[in-house]
PDB file of C-alpha atoms in Angstrom:
ATOM      1  CA  MET A   1      -0.005  -0.112  -0.242  1.00  0.00           C
ATOM      2  CA  PRO A   2       1.679   3.174  -1.073  1.00  0.00           C
ATOM      3  CA  ASP A   3       1.581   5.953   1.655  1.00  0.00           C
ATOM      4  CA  LEU A   4      -0.819   8.589   0.594  1.00  0.00           C
ATOM      5  CA  GLY A   5      -0.238  10.974   3.654  1.00  0.00           C
ATOM      6  CA  LYS A   6      -3.079  13.346   4.914  1.00  0.00           C
ATOM      7  CA  TYR A   7      -4.618  12.758   1.504  1.00  0.00           C
ATOM      8  CA  ALA A   8      -5.572   9.042   1.883  1.00  0.00           C
ATOM      9  CA  PHE A   9      -8.953   9.407   2.937  1.00  0.00           C
ATOM     10  CA  GLU A  10      -9.678  11.325  -0.541  1.00  0.00           C
ATOM     11  CA  VAL A  11      -8.004   9.121  -2.673  1.00  0.00           C
ATOM     12  CA  LEU A  12      -9.245   5.990  -1.104  1.00  0.00           C
ATOM     13  CA  SER A  13     -13.125   7.328  -1.249  1.00  0.00           C
ATOM     14  CA  ALA A  14     -12.716   8.184  -4.956  1.00  0.00           C
ATOM     15  CA  TYR A  15     -11.262   4.610  -5.909  1.00  0.00           C
ATOM     16  CA  ALA A  16     -13.724   3.243  -3.631  1.00  0.00           C
ATOM     17  CA  VAL A  17     -17.015   5.188  -4.854  1.00  0.00           C
ATOM     18  CA  SER A  18     -15.893   4.613  -8.922  1.00  0.00           C
ATOM     19  CA  LEU A  19     -15.335   0.624  -8.250  1.00  0.00           C
ATOM     20  CA  LEU A  20     -18.485   0.388  -6.465  1.00  0.00           C
ATOM     21  CA  LEU A  21     -20.488   2.019  -9.029  1.00  0.00           C
ATOM     22  CA  LEU A  22     -18.584   0.054 -11.954  1.00  0.00           C
ATOM     23  CA  GLY A  23     -19.204  -3.229  -9.932  1.00  0.00           C
ATOM     24  CA  GLY A  24     -22.704  -2.459  -9.785  1.00  0.00           C
ATOM     25  CA  LEU A  25     -23.022  -1.546 -13.423  1.00  0.00           C
ATOM     26  CA  ILE A  26     -21.434  -4.828 -14.455  1.00  0.00           C
ATOM     27  CA  TRP A  27     -23.559  -6.635 -11.910  1.00  0.00           C
ATOM     28  CA  ILE A  28     -26.873  -5.378 -12.742  1.00  0.00           C
ATOM     29  CA  SER A  29     -26.014  -5.818 -16.950  1.00  0.00           C
ATOM     30  CA  LEU A  30     -24.998  -9.296 -16.102  1.00  0.00           C
ATOM     31  CA  ARG A  31     -28.223 -10.040 -13.945  1.00  0.00           C
ATOM     32  CA  GLN A  32     -30.492  -8.483 -16.622  1.00  0.00           C
ATOM     33  CA  SER A  33     -28.234 -10.463 -19.378  1.00  0.00           C
ATOM     34  CA  ALA A  34     -29.447 -13.624 -17.968  1.00  0.00           C
ATOM     35  CA  ARG A  35     -32.511 -13.088 -16.779  1.00  0.00           C
ATOM     36  CA  MET A  36     -33.745 -11.968 -20.198  1.00  0.00           C
ATOM     37  CA  ARG A  37     -32.018 -14.810 -22.009  1.00  0.00           C
ATOM     38  CA  ARG A  38     -33.757 -17.208 -19.421  1.00  0.00           C
ATOM     39  CA  ARG A  39     -37.068 -15.912 -20.515  1.00  0.00           C
ATOM     40  CA  LEU A  40     -36.591 -15.702 -24.007  1.00  0.00           C
ATOM     41  CA  GLU A  41     -35.362 -19.420 -24.032  1.00  0.00           C
ATOM     42  CA  GLU A  42     -38.528 -20.357 -21.970  1.00  0.00           C
ATOM     43  CA  GLN A  43     -40.746 -18.259 -24.502  1.00  0.00           C
ATOM     44  CA  GLU A  44     -39.251 -19.920 -27.286  1.00  0.00           C
ATOM     45  CA  ARG A  45     -39.680 -23.432 -25.847  1.00  0.00           C
ATOM     46  CA  ARG A  46     -43.311 -22.750 -25.018  1.00  0.00           C
ATOM     47  CA  MET A  47     -44.221 -22.012 -28.457  1.00  0.00           C
ATOM     48  CA  ASN A  48     -42.225 -24.368 -29.982  1.00  0.00           C
ATOM     49  CA  ARG A  49     -44.164 -27.034 -27.698  1.00  0.00           C
ATOM     50  CA  ASN A  50     -47.430 -25.325 -28.996  1.00  0.00           C
ATOM     51  CA  GLY A  51     -46.504 -25.392 -32.437  1.00  0.00           C
TER      52      GLY A  51
ATOM     53  CA  MET B   1     -19.507  -7.243 -46.763  1.00  0.00           C
ATOM     54  CA  SER B   2     -21.161  -4.099 -45.606  1.00  0.00           C
ATOM     55  CA  LEU B   3     -21.088  -2.748 -42.257  1.00  0.00           C
ATOM     56  CA  TRP B   4     -24.798  -2.376 -42.559  1.00  0.00           C
ATOM     57  CA  GLU B   5     -25.454  -6.327 -42.618  1.00  0.00           C
ATOM     58  CA  TYR B   6     -24.282  -5.921 -38.665  1.00  0.00           C
ATOM     59  CA  ALA B   7     -27.808  -3.941 -38.134  1.00  0.00           C
ATOM     60  CA  ASN B   8     -29.358  -7.510 -38.961  1.00  0.00           C
ATOM     61  CA  PRO B   9     -30.040  -8.250 -35.365  1.00  0.00           C
ATOM     62  CA  LYS B  10     -28.957 -12.015 -36.131  1.00  0.00           C
ATOM     63  CA  LYS B  11     -25.873 -10.818 -37.396  1.00  0.00           C
ATOM     64  CA  PHE B  12     -25.281  -8.759 -34.842  1.00  0.00           C
ATOM     65  CA  MET B  13     -25.874 -11.391 -32.026  1.00  0.00           C
ATOM     66  CA  ALA B  14     -23.585 -13.854 -33.929  1.00  0.00           C
ATOM     67  CA  LEU B  15     -20.964 -11.456 -34.205  1.00  0.00           C
ATOM     68  CA  SER B  16     -21.113  -9.923 -30.692  1.00  0.00           C
ATOM     69  CA  ALA B  17     -21.156 -13.499 -29.263  1.00  0.00           C
ATOM     70  CA  ARG B  18     -17.835 -14.391 -30.897  1.00  0.00           C
ATOM     71  CA  VAL B  19     -16.140 -10.811 -29.998  1.00  0.00           C
ATOM     72  CA  LEU B  20     -17.604 -10.272 -26.456  1.00  0.00           C
ATOM     73  CA  PRO B  21     -15.195 -12.991 -24.428  1.00  0.00           C
ATOM     74  CA  TRP B  22     -12.224 -10.955 -25.876  1.00  0.00           C
ATOM     75  CA  VAL B  23     -13.289  -7.581 -25.203  1.00  0.00           C
ATOM     76  CA  THR B  24     -14.217  -8.637 -21.910  1.00  0.00           C
ATOM     77  CA  GLY B  25     -10.727 -10.327 -21.053  1.00  0.00           C
ATOM     78  CA  LEU B  26      -8.852  -7.319 -22.780  1.00  0.00           C
ATOM     79  CA  ALA B  27     -11.239  -4.670 -20.524  1.00  0.00           C
ATOM     80  CA  ALA B  28     -10.391  -6.634 -17.104  1.00  0.00           C
ATOM     81  CA  THR B  29      -6.721  -6.689 -17.841  1.00  0.00           C
ATOM     82  CA  THR B  30      -6.424  -3.411 -19.446  1.00  0.00           C
ATOM     83  CA  LEU B  31      -8.306  -1.847 -16.382  1.00  0.00           C
ATOM     84  CA  LEU B  32      -6.816  -3.654 -13.920  1.00  0.00           C
ATOM     85  CA  VAL B  33      -2.968  -2.716 -15.069  1.00  0.00           C
ATOM     86  CA  GLY B  34      -3.781   1.033 -15.585  1.00  0.00           C
ATOM     87  CA  LEU B  35      -5.510   1.286 -12.129  1.00  0.00           C
ATOM     88  CA  VAL B  36      -2.569  -0.908 -10.355  1.00  0.00           C
ATOM     89  CA  TRP B  37       0.174   0.774 -12.222  1.00  0.00           C
ATOM     90  CA  GLY B  38      -1.429   4.637 -11.501  1.00  0.00           C
ATOM     91  CA  PHE B  39      -2.066   3.766  -7.911  1.00  0.00           C
ATOM     92  CA  PHE B  40       0.736   1.784  -6.923  1.00  0.00           C
ATOM     93  CA  PHE B  41       3.590   2.677  -8.814  1.00  0.00           C
ATOM     94  CA  THR B  42       3.255   6.556  -9.600  1.00  0.00           C
ATOM     95  CA  PRO B  43       4.828   9.447  -7.409  1.00  0.00           C
ATOM     96  CA  ASP B  44       2.909  11.926  -5.822  1.00  0.00           C
ATOM     97  CA  ASP B  45       2.820  15.355  -7.280  1.00  0.00           C
ATOM     98  CA  PHE B  46       4.729  17.805  -5.828  1.00  0.00           C
ATOM     99  CA  ARG B  47       1.856  20.148  -5.692  1.00  0.00           C
ATOM    100  CA  GLN B  48      -0.946  18.119  -5.351  1.00  0.00           C
ATOM    101  CA  GLY B  49       0.448  15.244  -3.157  1.00  0.00           C
ATOM    102  CA  SER B  50      -1.423  11.703  -3.432  1.00  0.00           C
ATOM    103  CA  THR B  51      -4.654  13.484  -4.662  1.00  0.00           C
ATOM    104  CA  VAL B  52      -2.642  13.162  -8.206  1.00  0.00           C
ATOM    105  CA  LYS B  53      -3.632   9.422  -8.281  1.00  0.00           C
ATOM    106  CA  ILE B  54      -7.548   9.970  -8.491  1.00  0.00           C
ATOM    107  CA  ILE B  55      -6.637  11.304 -12.093  1.00  0.00           C
ATOM    108  CA  TYR B  56      -6.678   7.342 -13.121  1.00  0.00           C
ATOM    109  CA  VAL B  57     -10.256   7.261 -12.440  1.00  0.00           C
ATOM    110  CA  HIS B  58     -11.203  10.624 -12.795  1.00  0.00           C
ATOM    111  CA  VAL B  59     -10.433  11.489 -16.386  1.00  0.00           C
ATOM    112  CA  PRO B  60     -11.131   8.267 -17.706  1.00  0.00           C
ATOM    113  CA  SER B  61     -14.553   8.293 -16.648  1.00  0.00           C
ATOM    114  CA  ALA B  62     -14.884  11.873 -17.565  1.00  0.00           C
ATOM    115  CA  MET B  63     -13.726  11.058 -21.150  1.00  0.00           C
ATOM    116  CA  MET B  64     -16.278   8.329 -21.380  1.00  0.00           C
ATOM    117  CA  ALA B  65     -19.141  10.475 -20.193  1.00  0.00           C
ATOM    118  CA  ILE B  66     -18.625  12.544 -23.242  1.00  0.00           C
ATOM    119  CA  ASN B  67     -18.147   9.837 -25.731  1.00  0.00           C
ATOM    120  CA  VAL B  68     -20.623   7.620 -24.714  1.00  0.00           C
ATOM    121  CA  TRP B  69     -22.880  10.203 -25.584  1.00  0.00           C
ATOM    122  CA  VAL B  70     -21.134  10.622 -29.119  1.00  0.00           C
ATOM    123  CA  MET B  71     -21.895   7.124 -29.796  1.00  0.00           C
ATOM    124  CA  MET B  72     -25.413   7.513 -28.536  1.00  0.00           C
ATOM    125  CA  LEU B  73     -25.808  10.568 -31.054  1.00  0.00           C
ATOM    126  CA  VAL B  74     -24.292   8.679 -34.213  1.00  0.00           C
ATOM    127  CA  ALA B  75     -26.501   5.460 -33.112  1.00  0.00           C
ATOM    128  CA  SER B  76     -29.535   7.942 -33.115  1.00  0.00           C
ATOM    129  CA  LEU B  77     -28.754   9.549 -36.215  1.00  0.00           C
ATOM    130  CA  ILE B  78     -28.428   6.076 -37.906  1.00  0.00           C
ATOM    131  CA  TRP B  79     -31.717   5.390 -36.288  1.00  0.00           C
ATOM    132  CA  LEU B  80     -33.511   8.683 -37.625  1.00  0.00           C
ATOM    133  CA  VAL B  81     -31.942   8.473 -41.302  1.00  0.00           C
ATOM    134  CA  ARG B  82     -31.901   4.365 -41.653  1.00  0.00           C
ATOM    135  CA  ARG B  83     -34.123   2.711 -39.266  1.00  0.00           C
ATOM    136  CA  HIS B  84     -32.227   0.169 -38.326  1.00  0.00           C
ATOM    137  CA  HIS B  85     -33.619  -0.957 -34.633  1.00  0.00           C
ATOM    138  CA  VAL B  86     -30.193  -2.377 -33.445  1.00  0.00           C
ATOM    139  CA  SER B  87     -28.790   1.411 -33.642  1.00  0.00           C
ATOM    140  CA  ALA B  88     -31.561   2.565 -31.581  1.00  0.00           C
ATOM    141  CA  LEU B  89     -31.116  -0.219 -29.036  1.00  0.00           C
ATOM    142  CA  ALA B  90     -27.347   0.000 -28.844  1.00  0.00           C
ATOM    143  CA  ALA B  91     -28.050   3.944 -27.786  1.00  0.00           C
ATOM    144  CA  LYS B  92     -30.585   2.832 -25.127  1.00  0.00           C
ATOM    145  CA  ALA B  93     -27.779   0.229 -23.789  1.00  0.00           C
ATOM    146  CA  ALA B  94     -25.384   2.585 -23.856  1.00  0.00           C
ATOM    147  CA  ALA B  95     -27.012   5.325 -21.642  1.00  0.00           C
ATOM    148  CA  PRO B  96     -27.224   3.906 -18.204  1.00  0.00           C
ATOM    149  CA  ILE B  97     -22.938   3.031 -18.629  1.00  0.00           C
ATOM    150  CA  GLY B  98     -22.793   6.871 -19.621  1.00  0.00           C
ATOM    151  CA  MET B  99     -24.846   7.913 -16.803  1.00  0.00           C
ATOM    152  CA  VAL B 100     -22.432   5.862 -14.164  1.00  0.00           C
ATOM    153  CA  MET B 101     -19.414   7.662 -16.176  1.00  0.00           C
ATOM    154  CA  THR B 102     -20.583  11.104 -15.420  1.00  0.00           C
ATOM    155  CA  LEU B 103     -21.515  10.184 -12.103  1.00  0.00           C
ATOM    156  CA  ILE B 104     -18.251   8.843 -11.136  1.00  0.00           C
ATOM    157  CA  ALA B 105     -16.637  11.935 -13.040  1.00  0.00           C
ATOM    158  CA  LEU B 106     -18.627  14.331 -10.807  1.00  0.00           C
ATOM    159  CA  ILE B 107     -17.690  12.466  -7.626  1.00  0.00           C
ATOM    160  CA  THR B 108     -14.103  11.744  -8.106  1.00  0.00           C
ATOM    161  CA  GLY B 109     -14.013  15.518  -9.115  1.00  0.00           C
ATOM    162  CA  ALA B 110     -15.676  16.723  -5.993  1.00  0.00           C
ATOM    163  CA  VAL B 111     -13.367  14.472  -3.650  1.00  0.00           C
ATOM    164  CA  TRP B 112     -10.204  15.632  -5.567  1.00  0.00           C
ATOM    165  CA  GLY B 113     -11.680  19.528  -5.770  1.00  0.00           C
ATOM    166  CA  GLN B 114     -12.167  19.699  -1.819  1.00  0.00           C
ATOM    167  CA  PRO B 115      -8.447  19.525  -0.959  1.00  0.00           C
ATOM    168  CA  MET B 116      -7.312  21.491  -4.188  1.00  0.00           C
ATOM    169  CA  TRP B 117      -9.548  24.564  -4.359  1.00  0.00           C
ATOM    170  CA  GLY B 118     -11.208  24.207  -0.833  1.00  0.00           C
ATOM    171  CA  THR B 119     -14.630  23.262  -2.275  1.00  0.00           C
ATOM    172  CA  TRP B 120     -16.519  20.497  -3.399  1.00  0.00           C
ATOM    173  CA  TRP B 121     -18.390  22.131  -5.625  1.00  0.00           C
ATOM    174  CA  ALA B 122     -18.232  25.560  -8.063  1.00  0.00           C
ATOM    175  CA  TRP B 123     -20.452  26.620 -10.815  1.00  0.00           C
ATOM    176  CA  ASP B 124     -17.613  26.430 -12.991  1.00  0.00           C
ATOM    177  CA  PRO B 125     -18.516  26.285 -16.531  1.00  0.00           C
ATOM    178  CA  ARG B 126     -17.150  22.707 -16.885  1.00  0.00           C
ATOM    179  CA  LEU B 127     -18.457  21.449 -13.667  1.00  0.00           C
ATOM    180  CA  THR B 128     -21.996  22.930 -14.598  1.00  0.00           C
ATOM    181  CA  SER B 129     -22.048  21.254 -18.242  1.00  0.00           C
ATOM    182  CA  PHE B 130     -21.429  18.288 -16.690  1.00  0.00           C
ATOM    183  CA  LEU B 131     -24.159  18.393 -14.128  1.00  0.00           C
ATOM    184  CA  ILE B 132     -26.217  19.130 -17.010  1.00  0.00           C
ATOM    185  CA  LEU B 133     -25.414  16.303 -19.048  1.00  0.00           C
ATOM    186  CA  PHE B 134     -25.738  13.831 -15.979  1.00  0.00           C
ATOM    187  CA  LEU B 135     -29.430  15.592 -16.027  1.00  0.00           C
ATOM    188  CA  PHE B 136     -29.745  14.774 -19.748  1.00  0.00           C
ATOM    189  CA  TYR B 137     -28.499  10.770 -19.203  1.00  0.00           C
ATOM    190  CA  LEU B 138     -31.365  10.852 -16.694  1.00  0.00           C
ATOM    191  CA  GLY B 139     -34.045  12.618 -18.827  1.00  0.00           C
ATOM    192  CA  TYR B 140     -33.177   9.969 -21.733  1.00  0.00           C
ATOM    193  CA  ILE B 141     -33.257   6.828 -19.663  1.00  0.00           C
ATOM    194  CA  ALA B 142     -36.674   8.004 -18.092  1.00  0.00           C
ATOM    195  CA  LEU B 143     -37.788   8.862 -21.656  1.00  0.00           C
ATOM    196  CA  TRP B 144     -37.510   5.317 -22.832  1.00  0.00           C
ATOM    197  CA  GLN B 145     -38.913   3.892 -19.594  1.00  0.00           C
ATOM    198  CA  ALA B 146     -41.877   6.102 -19.896  1.00  0.00           C
ATOM    199  CA  ILE B 147     -42.824   5.303 -23.525  1.00  0.00           C
ATOM    200  CA  GLU B 148     -44.619   2.198 -24.369  1.00  0.00           C
ATOM    201  CA  ASP B 149     -44.008   1.962 -27.957  1.00  0.00           C
ATOM    202  CA  PRO B 150     -40.504   1.249 -28.788  1.00  0.00           C
ATOM    203  CA  ASP B 151     -40.144   3.218 -32.054  1.00  0.00           C
ATOM    204  CA  THR B 152     -42.095   6.212 -30.808  1.00  0.00           C
ATOM    205  CA  ALA B 153     -39.406   5.710 -27.885  1.00  0.00           C
ATOM    206  CA  ALA B 154     -36.447   5.773 -30.074  1.00  0.00           C
ATOM    207  CA  ASP B 155     -37.731   8.505 -32.234  1.00  0.00           C
ATOM    208  CA  LEU B 156     -38.247  10.670 -29.196  1.00  0.00           C
ATOM    209  CA  THR B 157     -34.827   9.823 -27.427  1.00  0.00           C
ATOM    210  CA  SER B 158     -33.106  10.381 -30.669  1.00  0.00           C
ATOM    211  CA  VAL B 159     -34.202  14.096 -30.999  1.00  0.00           C
ATOM    212  CA  LEU B 160     -33.544  14.487 -27.012  1.00  0.00           C
ATOM    213  CA  CYS B 161     -29.936  12.852 -27.941  1.00  0.00           C
ATOM    214  CA  LEU B 162     -29.159  15.510 -30.814  1.00  0.00           C
ATOM    215  CA  VAL B 163     -30.266  18.325 -28.215  1.00  0.00           C
ATOM    216  CA  GLY B 164     -28.365  16.851 -25.119  1.00  0.00           C
ATOM    217  CA  SER B 165     -25.094  16.588 -27.752  1.00  0.00           C
ATOM    218  CA  VAL B 166     -24.529  20.428 -27.270  1.00  0.00           C
ATOM    219  CA  PHE B 167     -24.140  20.044 -23.698  1.00  0.00           C
ATOM    220  CA  ALA B 168     -21.601  16.883 -24.238  1.00  0.00           C
ATOM    221  CA  LEU B 169     -19.560  19.206 -26.475  1.00  0.00           C
ATOM    222  CA  LEU B 170     -20.023  21.937 -23.894  1.00  0.00           C
ATOM    223  CA  SER B 171     -18.552  19.789 -21.255  1.00  0.00           C
ATOM    224  CA  ARG B 172     -15.289  18.909 -23.571  1.00  0.00           C
ATOM    225  CA  TYR B 173     -14.721  22.387 -24.609  1.00  0.00           C
ATOM    226  CA  ALA B 174     -16.138  24.706 -21.812  1.00  0.00           C
ATOM    227  CA  VAL B 175     -12.733  25.227 -20.177  1.00  0.00           C
ATOM    228  CA  LEU B 176     -11.581  27.001 -24.094  1.00  0.00           C
ATOM    229  CA  PHE B 177     -14.626  29.061 -24.693  1.00  0.00           C
ATOM    230  CA  TRP B 178     -14.853  30.655 -21.276  1.00  0.00           C
ATOM    231  CA  ASN B 179     -11.653  31.542 -19.537  1.00  0.00           C
ATOM    232  CA  GLN B 180     -12.625  31.413 -15.945  1.00  0.00           C
ATOM    233  CA  GLY B 181     -13.544  28.725 -13.355  1.00  0.00           C
ATOM    234  CA  LEU B 182     -11.617  26.603 -11.394  1.00  0.00           C
ATOM    235  CA  HIS B 183     -11.376  23.510 -13.617  1.00  0.00           C
ATOM    236  CA  GLN B 184      -7.848  23.302 -15.308  1.00  0.00           C
ATOM    237  CA  GLY B 185      -7.528  22.689 -18.700  1.00  0.00           C
ATOM    238  CA  ALA B 186      -6.991  19.195 -20.812  1.00  0.00           C
ATOM    239  CA  SER B 187      -4.653  16.557 -18.856  1.00  0.00           C
ATOM    240  CA  LEU B 188      -3.509  15.282 -21.751  1.00  0.00           C
ATOM    241  CA  SER B 189      -2.732  17.176 -24.601  1.00  0.00           C
ATOM    242  CA  LEU B 190      -0.603  17.684 -27.969  1.00  0.00           C
ATOM    243  CA  ASP B 191       0.736  20.753 -26.469  1.00  0.00           C
ATOM    244  CA  ARG B 192       3.539  19.552 -24.173  1.00  0.00           C
ATOM    245  CA  GLU B 193       3.502  22.282 -21.980  1.00  0.00           C
ATOM    246  CA  GLU B 194      -0.053  21.677 -20.991  1.00  0.00           C
ATOM    247  CA  HIS B 195       0.565  17.845 -20.810  1.00  0.00           C
ATOM    248  CA  VAL B 196       0.861  16.200 -17.470  1.00  0.00           C
ATOM    249  CA  ALA B 197       4.417  14.580 -17.087  1.00  0.00           C
ATOM    250  CA  ASP B 198       4.753  10.969 -18.753  1.00  0.00           C
ATOM    251  CA  VAL B 199       5.229   9.139 -15.513  1.00  0.00           C
ATOM    252  CA  PHE B 200       1.512   9.916 -14.983  1.00  0.00           C
ATOM    253  CA  ALA B 201       0.728   9.954 -18.468  1.00  0.00           C
ATOM    254  CA  TRP B 202       1.542   6.396 -19.479  1.00  0.00           C
ATOM    255  CA  PRO B 203      -0.668   4.664 -16.587  1.00  0.00           C
ATOM    256  CA  LEU B 204      -3.052   7.229 -17.689  1.00  0.00           C
ATOM    257  CA  TRP B 205      -3.389   6.103 -21.314  1.00  0.00           C
ATOM    258  CA  VAL B 206      -3.640   2.478 -19.936  1.00  0.00           C
ATOM    259  CA  SER B 207      -6.843   3.541 -17.849  1.00  0.00           C
ATOM    260  CA  MET B 208      -8.279   5.212 -20.485  1.00  0.00           C
ATOM    261  CA  ALA B 209      -7.926   2.031 -22.798  1.00  0.00           C
ATOM    262  CA  GLY B 210      -9.577   0.146 -19.950  1.00  0.00           C
ATOM    263  CA  PHE B 211     -12.609   2.361 -19.101  1.00  0.00           C
ATOM    264  CA  GLY B 212     -13.042   2.399 -23.383  1.00  0.00           C
ATOM    265  CA  LEU B 213     -12.989  -1.544 -23.448  1.00  0.00           C
ATOM    266  CA  LEU B 214     -15.121  -1.862 -20.453  1.00  0.00           C
ATOM    267  CA  PHE B 215     -17.874   0.293 -21.995  1.00  0.00           C
ATOM    268  CA  LEU B 216     -17.272  -1.726 -25.107  1.00  0.00           C
ATOM    269  CA  ALA B 217     -17.742  -4.901 -23.141  1.00  0.00           C
ATOM    270  CA  LEU B 218     -20.784  -3.774 -21.498  1.00  0.00           C
ATOM    271  CA  VAL B 219     -22.653  -2.079 -24.457  1.00  0.00           C
ATOM    272  CA  LEU B 220     -22.269  -5.064 -26.420  1.00  0.00           C
ATOM    273  CA  LEU B 221     -23.962  -7.303 -23.448  1.00  0.00           C
ATOM    274  CA  ARG B 222     -26.399  -4.556 -22.680  1.00  0.00           C
ATOM    275  CA  THR B 223     -27.429  -4.308 -26.681  1.00  0.00           C
ATOM    276  CA  ARG B 224     -27.574  -8.189 -26.958  1.00  0.00           C
ATOM    277  CA  THR B 225     -30.245  -7.908 -23.689  1.00  0.00           C
ATOM    278  CA  GLU B 226     -31.945  -5.318 -25.643  1.00  0.00           C
ATOM    279  CA  ILE B 227     -32.384  -7.316 -29.056  1.00  0.00           C
ATOM    280  CA  ARG B 228     -33.801 -10.382 -26.656  1.00  0.00           C
ATOM    281  CA  ALA B 229     -36.121  -8.237 -24.794  1.00  0.00           C
ATOM    282  CA  ARG B 230     -37.211  -6.649 -28.343  1.00  0.00           C
ATOM    283  CA  ARG B 231     -37.881 -10.638 -29.567  1.00  0.00           C
ATOM    284  CA  LEU B 232     -39.765 -11.546 -26.358  1.00  0.00           C
ATOM    285  CA  ARG B 233     -42.050  -8.946 -26.565  1.00  0.00           C
ATOM    286  CA  ALA B 234     -42.688  -9.800 -30.352  1.00  0.00           C
ATOM    287  CA  LEU B 235     -43.103 -13.393 -29.263  1.00  0.00           C
ATOM    288  CA  GLU B 236     -45.379 -12.532 -26.628  1.00  0.00           C
ATOM    289  CA  ALA B 237     -47.357 -10.410 -28.844  1.00  0.00           C
ATOM    290  CA  ARG B 238     -47.767 -13.150 -31.326  1.00  0.00           C
ATOM    291  CA  GLU B 239     -49.102 -15.741 -28.848  1.00  0.00           C
ATOM    292  CA  ARG B 240     -51.523 -13.055 -27.863  1.00  0.00           C
ATOM    293  CA  MET B 241     -53.124 -13.323 -31.395  1.00  0.00           C
ATOM    294  CA  GLN B 242     -53.190 -16.898 -31.711  1.00  0.00           C
TER     295      GLN B 242
END
């Protein structure tokens, strides 16, 4: 860990907020992608079954 | 082979499925190298101390905040002129990414500004135009959610995107138009006098590439989700009519 001196709080909080927001965006995008894929597959299966 | 072939959702899905894992891997590697290099292996600035390390998240996110809107503008124009659904869906998919990038730029800018300028916020031209850009992102996302018919939503959001482009450009060039305000000029410039020192510039270039690649990976993933959602709506409508 580098010595951040008297600005440690500012530097660490800037990185923490950035990584948290980016992580949240990635997590939401992956979850929405998986959910939509599953719903579409179920719909296609149901329509194939019913002709 | 024409670029327009990828406006076909099937071709877009096939190509993006092949490209996405590589772009994701490259984005993760580049972002990790850029941020670790910048945070752990660069010296403090003689004036700004360790706060200079905030540059590796602040500048790339600010750059992407503007570039994402420019990408949305191009996609919106393609929709308005050629009516390719994939372009409208790509613009819709990009908006939340741009919004998060703008939010990161605003927050990290405030955190950096407090010890350097003595204030979290000032109604400086660049800061104000970034805040307005953030509000445009919110408005754009809300407009997509508010309108039920997807084609009408694409038309209206495209017009909003054209209007918002003024603020996206203003965010970039505000410091050149007005010689006032707290925010300094560009950190990376062809003018060597304005350019940050190489020891800071190289990891900054890598971080910027990482943010750019992360955007590309996310926009591909989210556009695929939007294409699937559109197909699901079409299948559900067909089922209801049977």
